[in-house]
Coordinates of C-alpha atoms and ligand atoms in Angstrom, one line a residue:
X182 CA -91.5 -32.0 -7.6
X183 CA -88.5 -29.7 -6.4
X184 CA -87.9 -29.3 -2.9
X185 CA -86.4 -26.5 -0.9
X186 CA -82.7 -28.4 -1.2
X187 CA -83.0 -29.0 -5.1
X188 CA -80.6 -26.5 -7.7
X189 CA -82.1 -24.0 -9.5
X190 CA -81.8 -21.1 -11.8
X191 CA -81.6 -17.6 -11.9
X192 CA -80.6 -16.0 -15.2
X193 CA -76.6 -16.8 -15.9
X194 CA -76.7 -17.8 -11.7
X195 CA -76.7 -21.2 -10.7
X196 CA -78.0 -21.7 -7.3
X197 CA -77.2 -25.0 -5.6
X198 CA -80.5 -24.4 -3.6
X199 CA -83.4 -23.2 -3.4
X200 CA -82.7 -20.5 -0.2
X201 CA -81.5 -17.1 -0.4
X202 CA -80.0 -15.0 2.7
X203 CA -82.2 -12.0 2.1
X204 CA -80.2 -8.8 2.3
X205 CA -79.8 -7.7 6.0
X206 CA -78.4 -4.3 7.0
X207 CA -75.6 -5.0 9.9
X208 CA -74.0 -1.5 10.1
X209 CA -70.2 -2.8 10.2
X210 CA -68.7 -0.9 7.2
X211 CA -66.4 2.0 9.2
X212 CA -66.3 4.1 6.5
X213 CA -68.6 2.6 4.3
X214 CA -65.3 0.4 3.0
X215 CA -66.6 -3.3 3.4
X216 CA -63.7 -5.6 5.4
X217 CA -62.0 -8.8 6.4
X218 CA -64.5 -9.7 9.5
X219 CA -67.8 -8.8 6.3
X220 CA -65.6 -11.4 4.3
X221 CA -65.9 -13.8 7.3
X222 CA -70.0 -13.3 7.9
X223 CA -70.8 -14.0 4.2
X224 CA -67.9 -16.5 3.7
X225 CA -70.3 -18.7 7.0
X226 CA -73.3 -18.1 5.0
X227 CA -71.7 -19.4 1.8
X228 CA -74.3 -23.1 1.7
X229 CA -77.1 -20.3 0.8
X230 CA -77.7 -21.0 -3.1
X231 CA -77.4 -17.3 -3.1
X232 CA -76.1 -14.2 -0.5
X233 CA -78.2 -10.9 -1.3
X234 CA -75.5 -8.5 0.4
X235 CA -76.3 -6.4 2.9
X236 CA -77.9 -2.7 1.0
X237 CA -75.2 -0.9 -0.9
X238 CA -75.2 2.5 -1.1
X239 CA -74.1 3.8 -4.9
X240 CA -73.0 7.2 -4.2
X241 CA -72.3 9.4 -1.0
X242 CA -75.8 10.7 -1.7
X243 CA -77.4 7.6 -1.5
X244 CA -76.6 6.3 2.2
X245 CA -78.9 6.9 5.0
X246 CA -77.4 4.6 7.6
X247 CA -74.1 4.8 9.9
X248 CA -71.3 2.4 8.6
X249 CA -73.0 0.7 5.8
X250 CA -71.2 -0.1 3.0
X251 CA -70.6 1.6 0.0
X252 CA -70.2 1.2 -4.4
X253 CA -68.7 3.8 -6.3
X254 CA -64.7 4.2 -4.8
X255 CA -62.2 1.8 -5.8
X256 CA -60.8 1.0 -2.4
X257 CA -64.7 -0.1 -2.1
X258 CA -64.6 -2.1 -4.4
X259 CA -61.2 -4.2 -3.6
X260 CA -63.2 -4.5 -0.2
X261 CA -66.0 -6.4 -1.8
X262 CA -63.7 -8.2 -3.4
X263 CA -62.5 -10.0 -0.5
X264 CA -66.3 -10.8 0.4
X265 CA -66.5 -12.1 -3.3
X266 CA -63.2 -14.2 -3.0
X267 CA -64.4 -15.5 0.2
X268 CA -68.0 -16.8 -1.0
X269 CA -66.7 -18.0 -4.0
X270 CA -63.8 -20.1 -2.4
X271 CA -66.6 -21.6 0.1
X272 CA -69.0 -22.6 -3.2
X273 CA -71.4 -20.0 -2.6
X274 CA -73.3 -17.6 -4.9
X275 CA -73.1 -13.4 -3.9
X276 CA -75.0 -10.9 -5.6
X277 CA -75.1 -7.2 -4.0
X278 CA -77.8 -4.8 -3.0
X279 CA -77.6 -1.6 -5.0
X280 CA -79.3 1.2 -3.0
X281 CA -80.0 4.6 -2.7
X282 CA -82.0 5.8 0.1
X283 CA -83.4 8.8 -1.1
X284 CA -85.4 10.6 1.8
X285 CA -84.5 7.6 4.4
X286 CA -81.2 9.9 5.8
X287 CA -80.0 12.6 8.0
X288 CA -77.8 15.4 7.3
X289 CA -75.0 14.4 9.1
X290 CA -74.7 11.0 6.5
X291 CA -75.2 13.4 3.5
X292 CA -72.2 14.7 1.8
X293 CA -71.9 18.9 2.6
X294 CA -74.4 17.9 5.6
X295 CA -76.8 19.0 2.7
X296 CA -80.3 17.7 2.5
X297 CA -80.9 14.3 2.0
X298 CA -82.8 14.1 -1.6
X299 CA -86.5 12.9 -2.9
X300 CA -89.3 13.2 -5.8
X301 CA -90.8 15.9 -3.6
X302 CA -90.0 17.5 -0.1
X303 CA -91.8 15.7 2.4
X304 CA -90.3 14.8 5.2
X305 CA -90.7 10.4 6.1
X306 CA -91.9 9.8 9.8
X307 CA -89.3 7.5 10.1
X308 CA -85.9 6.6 11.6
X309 CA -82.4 6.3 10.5
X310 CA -79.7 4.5 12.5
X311 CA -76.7 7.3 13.3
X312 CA -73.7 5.8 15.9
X313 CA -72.7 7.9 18.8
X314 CA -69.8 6.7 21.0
X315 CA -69.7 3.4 19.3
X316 CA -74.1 3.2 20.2
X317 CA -76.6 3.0 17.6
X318 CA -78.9 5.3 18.0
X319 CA -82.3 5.8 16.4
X320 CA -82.7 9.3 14.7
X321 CA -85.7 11.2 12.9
X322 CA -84.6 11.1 9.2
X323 CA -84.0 14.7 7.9
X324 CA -86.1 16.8 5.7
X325 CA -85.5 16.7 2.1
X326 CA -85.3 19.0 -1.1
X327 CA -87.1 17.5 -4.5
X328 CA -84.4 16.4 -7.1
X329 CA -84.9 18.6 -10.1
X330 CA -85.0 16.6 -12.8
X331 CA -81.4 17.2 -14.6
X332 CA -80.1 15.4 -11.9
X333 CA -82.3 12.2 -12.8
X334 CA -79.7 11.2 -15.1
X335 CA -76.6 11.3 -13.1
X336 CA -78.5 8.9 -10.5
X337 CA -79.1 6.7 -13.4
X338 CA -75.5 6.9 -14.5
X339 CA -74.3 6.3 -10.5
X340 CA -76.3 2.9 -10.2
X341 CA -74.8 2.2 -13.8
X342 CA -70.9 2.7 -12.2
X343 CA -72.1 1.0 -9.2
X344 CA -73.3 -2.5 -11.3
X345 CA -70.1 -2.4 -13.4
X346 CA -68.0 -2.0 -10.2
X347 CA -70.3 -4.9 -8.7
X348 CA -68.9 -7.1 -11.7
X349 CA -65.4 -5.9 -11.3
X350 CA -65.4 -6.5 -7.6
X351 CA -66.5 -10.6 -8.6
X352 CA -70.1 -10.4 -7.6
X353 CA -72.2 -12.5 -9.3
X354 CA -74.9 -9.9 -10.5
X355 CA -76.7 -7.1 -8.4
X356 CA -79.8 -7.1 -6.9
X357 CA -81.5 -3.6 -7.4
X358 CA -83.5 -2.3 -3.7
X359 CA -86.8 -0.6 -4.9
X360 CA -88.6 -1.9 -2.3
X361 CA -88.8 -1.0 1.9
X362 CA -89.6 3.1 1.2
X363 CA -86.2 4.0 0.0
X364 CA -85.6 6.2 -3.2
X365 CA -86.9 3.9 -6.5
X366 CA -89.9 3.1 -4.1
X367 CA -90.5 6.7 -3.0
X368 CA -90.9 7.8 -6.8
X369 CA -92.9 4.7 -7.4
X370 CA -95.6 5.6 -4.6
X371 CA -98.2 8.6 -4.2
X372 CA -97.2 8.7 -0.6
X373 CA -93.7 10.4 -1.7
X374 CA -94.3 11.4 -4.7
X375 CA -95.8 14.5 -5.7
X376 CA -93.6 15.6 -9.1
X377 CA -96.3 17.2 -11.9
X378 CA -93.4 16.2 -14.4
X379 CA -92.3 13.5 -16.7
X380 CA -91.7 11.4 -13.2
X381 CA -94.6 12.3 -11.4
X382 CA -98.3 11.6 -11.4
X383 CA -99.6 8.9 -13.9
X384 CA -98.1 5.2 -12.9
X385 CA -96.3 5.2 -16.4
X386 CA -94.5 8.6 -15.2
X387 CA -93.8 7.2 -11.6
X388 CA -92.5 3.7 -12.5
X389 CA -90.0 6.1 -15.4
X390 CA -86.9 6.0 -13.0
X391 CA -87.0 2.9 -12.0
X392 CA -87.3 1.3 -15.7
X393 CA -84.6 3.2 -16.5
X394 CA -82.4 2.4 -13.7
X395 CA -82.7 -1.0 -14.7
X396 CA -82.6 -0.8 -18.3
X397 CA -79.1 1.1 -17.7
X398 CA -77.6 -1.5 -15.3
X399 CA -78.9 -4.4 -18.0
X400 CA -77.4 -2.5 -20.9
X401 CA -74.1 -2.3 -18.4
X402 CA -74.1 -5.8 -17.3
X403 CA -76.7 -7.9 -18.5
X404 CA -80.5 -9.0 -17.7
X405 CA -79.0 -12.4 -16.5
X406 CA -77.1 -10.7 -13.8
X407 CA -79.8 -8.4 -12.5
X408 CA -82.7 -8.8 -9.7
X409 CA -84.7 -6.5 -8.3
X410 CA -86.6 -6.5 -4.9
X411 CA -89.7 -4.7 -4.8
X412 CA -92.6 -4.2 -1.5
X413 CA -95.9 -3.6 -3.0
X414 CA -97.3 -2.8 0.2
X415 CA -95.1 -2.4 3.4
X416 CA -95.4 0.4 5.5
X417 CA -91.7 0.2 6.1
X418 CA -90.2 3.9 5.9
X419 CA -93.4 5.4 5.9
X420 CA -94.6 4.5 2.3
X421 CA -97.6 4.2 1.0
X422 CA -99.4 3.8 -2.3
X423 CA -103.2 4.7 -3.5
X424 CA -103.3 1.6 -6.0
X425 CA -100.7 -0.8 -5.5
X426 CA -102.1 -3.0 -7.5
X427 CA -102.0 -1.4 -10.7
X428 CA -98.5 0.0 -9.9
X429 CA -96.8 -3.0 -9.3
X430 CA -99.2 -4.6 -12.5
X431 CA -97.8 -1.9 -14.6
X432 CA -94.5 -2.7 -13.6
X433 CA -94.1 -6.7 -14.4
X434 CA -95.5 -5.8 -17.5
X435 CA -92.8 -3.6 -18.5
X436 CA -90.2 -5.8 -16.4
X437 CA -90.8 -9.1 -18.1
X438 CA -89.5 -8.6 -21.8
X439 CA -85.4 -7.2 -19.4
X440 CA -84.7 -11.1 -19.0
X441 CA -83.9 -10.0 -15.5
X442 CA -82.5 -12.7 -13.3
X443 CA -84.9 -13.0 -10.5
X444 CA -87.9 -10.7 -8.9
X445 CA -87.8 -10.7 -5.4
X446 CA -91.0 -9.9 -3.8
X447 CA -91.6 -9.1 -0.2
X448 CA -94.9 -10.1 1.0
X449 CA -96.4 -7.7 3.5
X450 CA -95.0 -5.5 6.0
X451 CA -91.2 -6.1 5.7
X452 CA -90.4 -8.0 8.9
X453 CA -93.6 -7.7 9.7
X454 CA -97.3 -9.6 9.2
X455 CA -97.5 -11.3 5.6
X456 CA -101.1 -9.9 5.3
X457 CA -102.5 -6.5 5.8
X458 CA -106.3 -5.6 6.2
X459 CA -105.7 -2.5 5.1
X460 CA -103.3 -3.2 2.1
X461 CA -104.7 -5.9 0.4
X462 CA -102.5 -7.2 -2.8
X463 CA -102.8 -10.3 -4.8
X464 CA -99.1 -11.6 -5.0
X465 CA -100.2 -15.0 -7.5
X466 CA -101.8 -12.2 -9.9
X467 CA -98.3 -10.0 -10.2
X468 CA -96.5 -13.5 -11.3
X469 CA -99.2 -14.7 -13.4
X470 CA -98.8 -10.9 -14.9
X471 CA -95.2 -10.9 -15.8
X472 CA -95.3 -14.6 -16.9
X473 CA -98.0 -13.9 -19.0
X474 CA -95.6 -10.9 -20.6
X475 CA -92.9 -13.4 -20.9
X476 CA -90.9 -12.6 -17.8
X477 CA -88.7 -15.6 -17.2
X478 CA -86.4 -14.7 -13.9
X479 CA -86.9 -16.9 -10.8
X480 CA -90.0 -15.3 -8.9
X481 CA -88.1 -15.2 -5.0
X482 CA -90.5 -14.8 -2.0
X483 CA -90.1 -13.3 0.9
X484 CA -91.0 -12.5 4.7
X485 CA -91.5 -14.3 7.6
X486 CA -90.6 -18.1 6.3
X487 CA -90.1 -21.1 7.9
X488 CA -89.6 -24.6 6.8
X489 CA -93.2 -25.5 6.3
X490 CA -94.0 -21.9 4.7
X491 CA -91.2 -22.1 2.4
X492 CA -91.6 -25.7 1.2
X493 CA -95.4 -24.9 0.6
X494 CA -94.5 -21.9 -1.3
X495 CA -92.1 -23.6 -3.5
X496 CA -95.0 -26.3 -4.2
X497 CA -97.2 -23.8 -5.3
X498 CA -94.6 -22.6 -7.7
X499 CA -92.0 -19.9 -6.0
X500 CA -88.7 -20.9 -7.2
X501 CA -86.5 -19.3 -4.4
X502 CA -87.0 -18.2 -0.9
X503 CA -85.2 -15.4 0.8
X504 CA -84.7 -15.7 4.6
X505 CA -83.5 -12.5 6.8
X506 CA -83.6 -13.1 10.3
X507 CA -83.1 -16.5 10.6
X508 CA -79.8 -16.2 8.8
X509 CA -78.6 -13.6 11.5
X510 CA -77.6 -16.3 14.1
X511 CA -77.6 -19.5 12.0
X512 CA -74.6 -19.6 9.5
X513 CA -75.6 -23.1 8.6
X514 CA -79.5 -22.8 7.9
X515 CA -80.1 -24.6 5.1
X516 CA -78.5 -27.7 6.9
X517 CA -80.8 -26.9 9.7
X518 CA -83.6 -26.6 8.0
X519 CA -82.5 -29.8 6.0
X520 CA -82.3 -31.3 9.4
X521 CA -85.5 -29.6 10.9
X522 CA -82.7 -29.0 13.4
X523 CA -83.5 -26.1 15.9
X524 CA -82.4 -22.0 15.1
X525 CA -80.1 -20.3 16.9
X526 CA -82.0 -17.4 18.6
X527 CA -80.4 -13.9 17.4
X528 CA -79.1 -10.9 19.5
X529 CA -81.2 -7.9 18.9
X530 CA -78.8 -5.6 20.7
X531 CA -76.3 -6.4 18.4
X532 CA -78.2 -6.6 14.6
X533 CA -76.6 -2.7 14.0
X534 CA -73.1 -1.7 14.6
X535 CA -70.5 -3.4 16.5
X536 CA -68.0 -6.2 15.7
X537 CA -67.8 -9.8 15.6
X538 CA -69.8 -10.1 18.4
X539 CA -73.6 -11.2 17.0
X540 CA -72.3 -11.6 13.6
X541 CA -69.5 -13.9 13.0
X542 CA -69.6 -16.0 16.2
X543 CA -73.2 -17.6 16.2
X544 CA -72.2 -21.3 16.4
X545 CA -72.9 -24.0 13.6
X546 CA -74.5 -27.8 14.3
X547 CA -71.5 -28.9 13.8
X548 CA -69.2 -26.2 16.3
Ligands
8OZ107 C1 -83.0 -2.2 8.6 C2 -82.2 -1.2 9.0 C3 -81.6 -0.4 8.1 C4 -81.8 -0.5 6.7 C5 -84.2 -2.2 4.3 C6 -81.9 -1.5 4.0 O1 -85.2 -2.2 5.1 C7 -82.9 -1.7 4.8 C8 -82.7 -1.5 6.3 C9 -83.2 -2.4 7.2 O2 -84.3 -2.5 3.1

């Protein structure tokens, strides 16, 4: 039986492991150009089988957040290539987060201070992080305008550029974020979206941009370099969907004949409880769904693992499990968990914005 610590597969990605550092927003991109003390986070984190990078905005549009990194300018891209360098030197595995955050942003992120965009204008009760006098601050997201659909395509086309810069910059694939409320999610769900045309309304018409977002990036770069994380059901950026079930159903089905590398699933409220009374969803049905359509990418869990959690999961079948928090303030956690060694506990005050301080200096076992 594989253990936590055994190799495994993910499309063309060899993992020595079975744990994945689950992308983790840190808010240390001045600029949104990623840098030398990024290349020294990952490049700790390297014994991961695989890095999920940080969320990755693909255009100016699509970032929401103060100082996180961006995908679409070249000197962004020979950033990310010192992360790449970095990992690869140390033996690790990096794929990165493509993202757009739709609705999830404030005016003063957006390019023109325009209106951040969405399937329809309503407004998210949520927050975005915006950094005054070096502080982050917690902000009400803006209101947004509804993208008319001639401008579907050029979003397709920007997460296309952003995958083939990915490549360039020596990732080893992309993961695409349509989960947590931000813009593939927001079109998926009845909570956001409220468009009486071709991407609105029936599941088939709100799961339309996402299937071709990831059809493009395959064509780009191929099904063997591309995950995808998705939330059925968190409330996380004030989303919400009538029938989660069928969505996400509907979905695997039409994911599993891509050859996609992984699906990366995060069970409940993202950072949050694993179950919901009120959103009930039956996670072993989704699998058994896209197996059964002949989806063959690693099926990655996450939310709120520990040793015991993760190992049992992987008995019953997941073949990779993501970790977030944990990895914050323990570089070395697979050796710890190897170990059953004790975790680092991480600095909330420093998880957005700052410098090496709560990021690159949590201490190994070993010094
Ligand atoms: C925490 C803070 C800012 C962004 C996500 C990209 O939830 C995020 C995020 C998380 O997926």
């Amino acid at each position: 039986m594989s253990t936590l610590f055994d190799p495994t597969q993910a499309g063309d990605i060899r993992l020595a492991n079975r744990i994945a550092m689950a992308p983790l927003t840190r808010n240390r991109a001045p600029g949104a150009v990623p840098n030398a003390l990024m290349a020294e986070y990952y490049r700790q984190r390297a014994s991961a089988g695989l890095l999920i990078t940080e969320a990755t905005a693909i255009s100016p549009q699509g970032q929401g957040y103060a100082d996180v990194p961006g995908l679409y300018s070249t000197e962004q891209l020979d950033g990310w290539k010192k992360v790449t360098a970095a990992v690869h030197q140390a033996g690790g595995k990096i794929v990165t987060q493509l993202w757009h955050v739709g609705r999830i942003s404030h005016i003063a992120l957006q390019p023109g201070n325009a209106p951040p965009v969405a399937p329809s204008a309503l407004r998210a009760n949520a927050k975005t992080v915006l950094i005054k006098d070096g502080v982050p601050t917690f902000t009400p997201t803006s209101e947004p305008r509804a993208l008319d659909v001639g401008e579907l395509p050029g979003i397709v086309l920007d997460y296309r550029h952003a995958a083939r810069y990915a490549i360039a910059s020596g990732f080893d694939g992309v993961e695409i974020h349509a989960a947590n409320g931000y813009l593939l999610d927001q079109f998926l769900k009845t909570g956001a979206n409220q468009r009486q045309d071709d991407y609105g309304g029936s599941v088939r018409n709100r799961a339309r941009l996402l299937l071709e977002v990831v059809r493009a990036i395959v064509d780009e770069i191929g099904g063997g370099r591309t995950g995808i994380r998705l939330s059925p059901v968190t409330p996380a950026n004030d989303i919400v969907d009538d029938n989660p079930q069928q969505l996400f159903d509907y979905l695997l089905h039409h994911l599993a004949p891509l050859g996609l590398a992984y699906i990366h699933v995060i069970e409940g409220a993202t950072g949050g409880a694993r179950t919901l009374p009120d959103r009930p969803f039956d996670y072993a049905s989704l699998k058994a769904i896209y197996r059964k359509a002949g989806g063959q990418g690693a099926w990655m869990v996450n939310n709120g693992y520990d040793k015991a959690l993760a190992e049992a999961a992987v008995a019953a079948g997941a073949d990779i499990v993501a970790f977030g928090r944990p990895y914050i303030a323990n570089p070395d956690l697979v050796e710890r968990l190897r170990r059953d060694a004790p975790l680092n506990p991480p600095d909330r005050d420093t998880f957005y914005g700052g410098g090496a301080q709560g990021y690159t200096d949590y201490p190994t076992l070993t010094g």
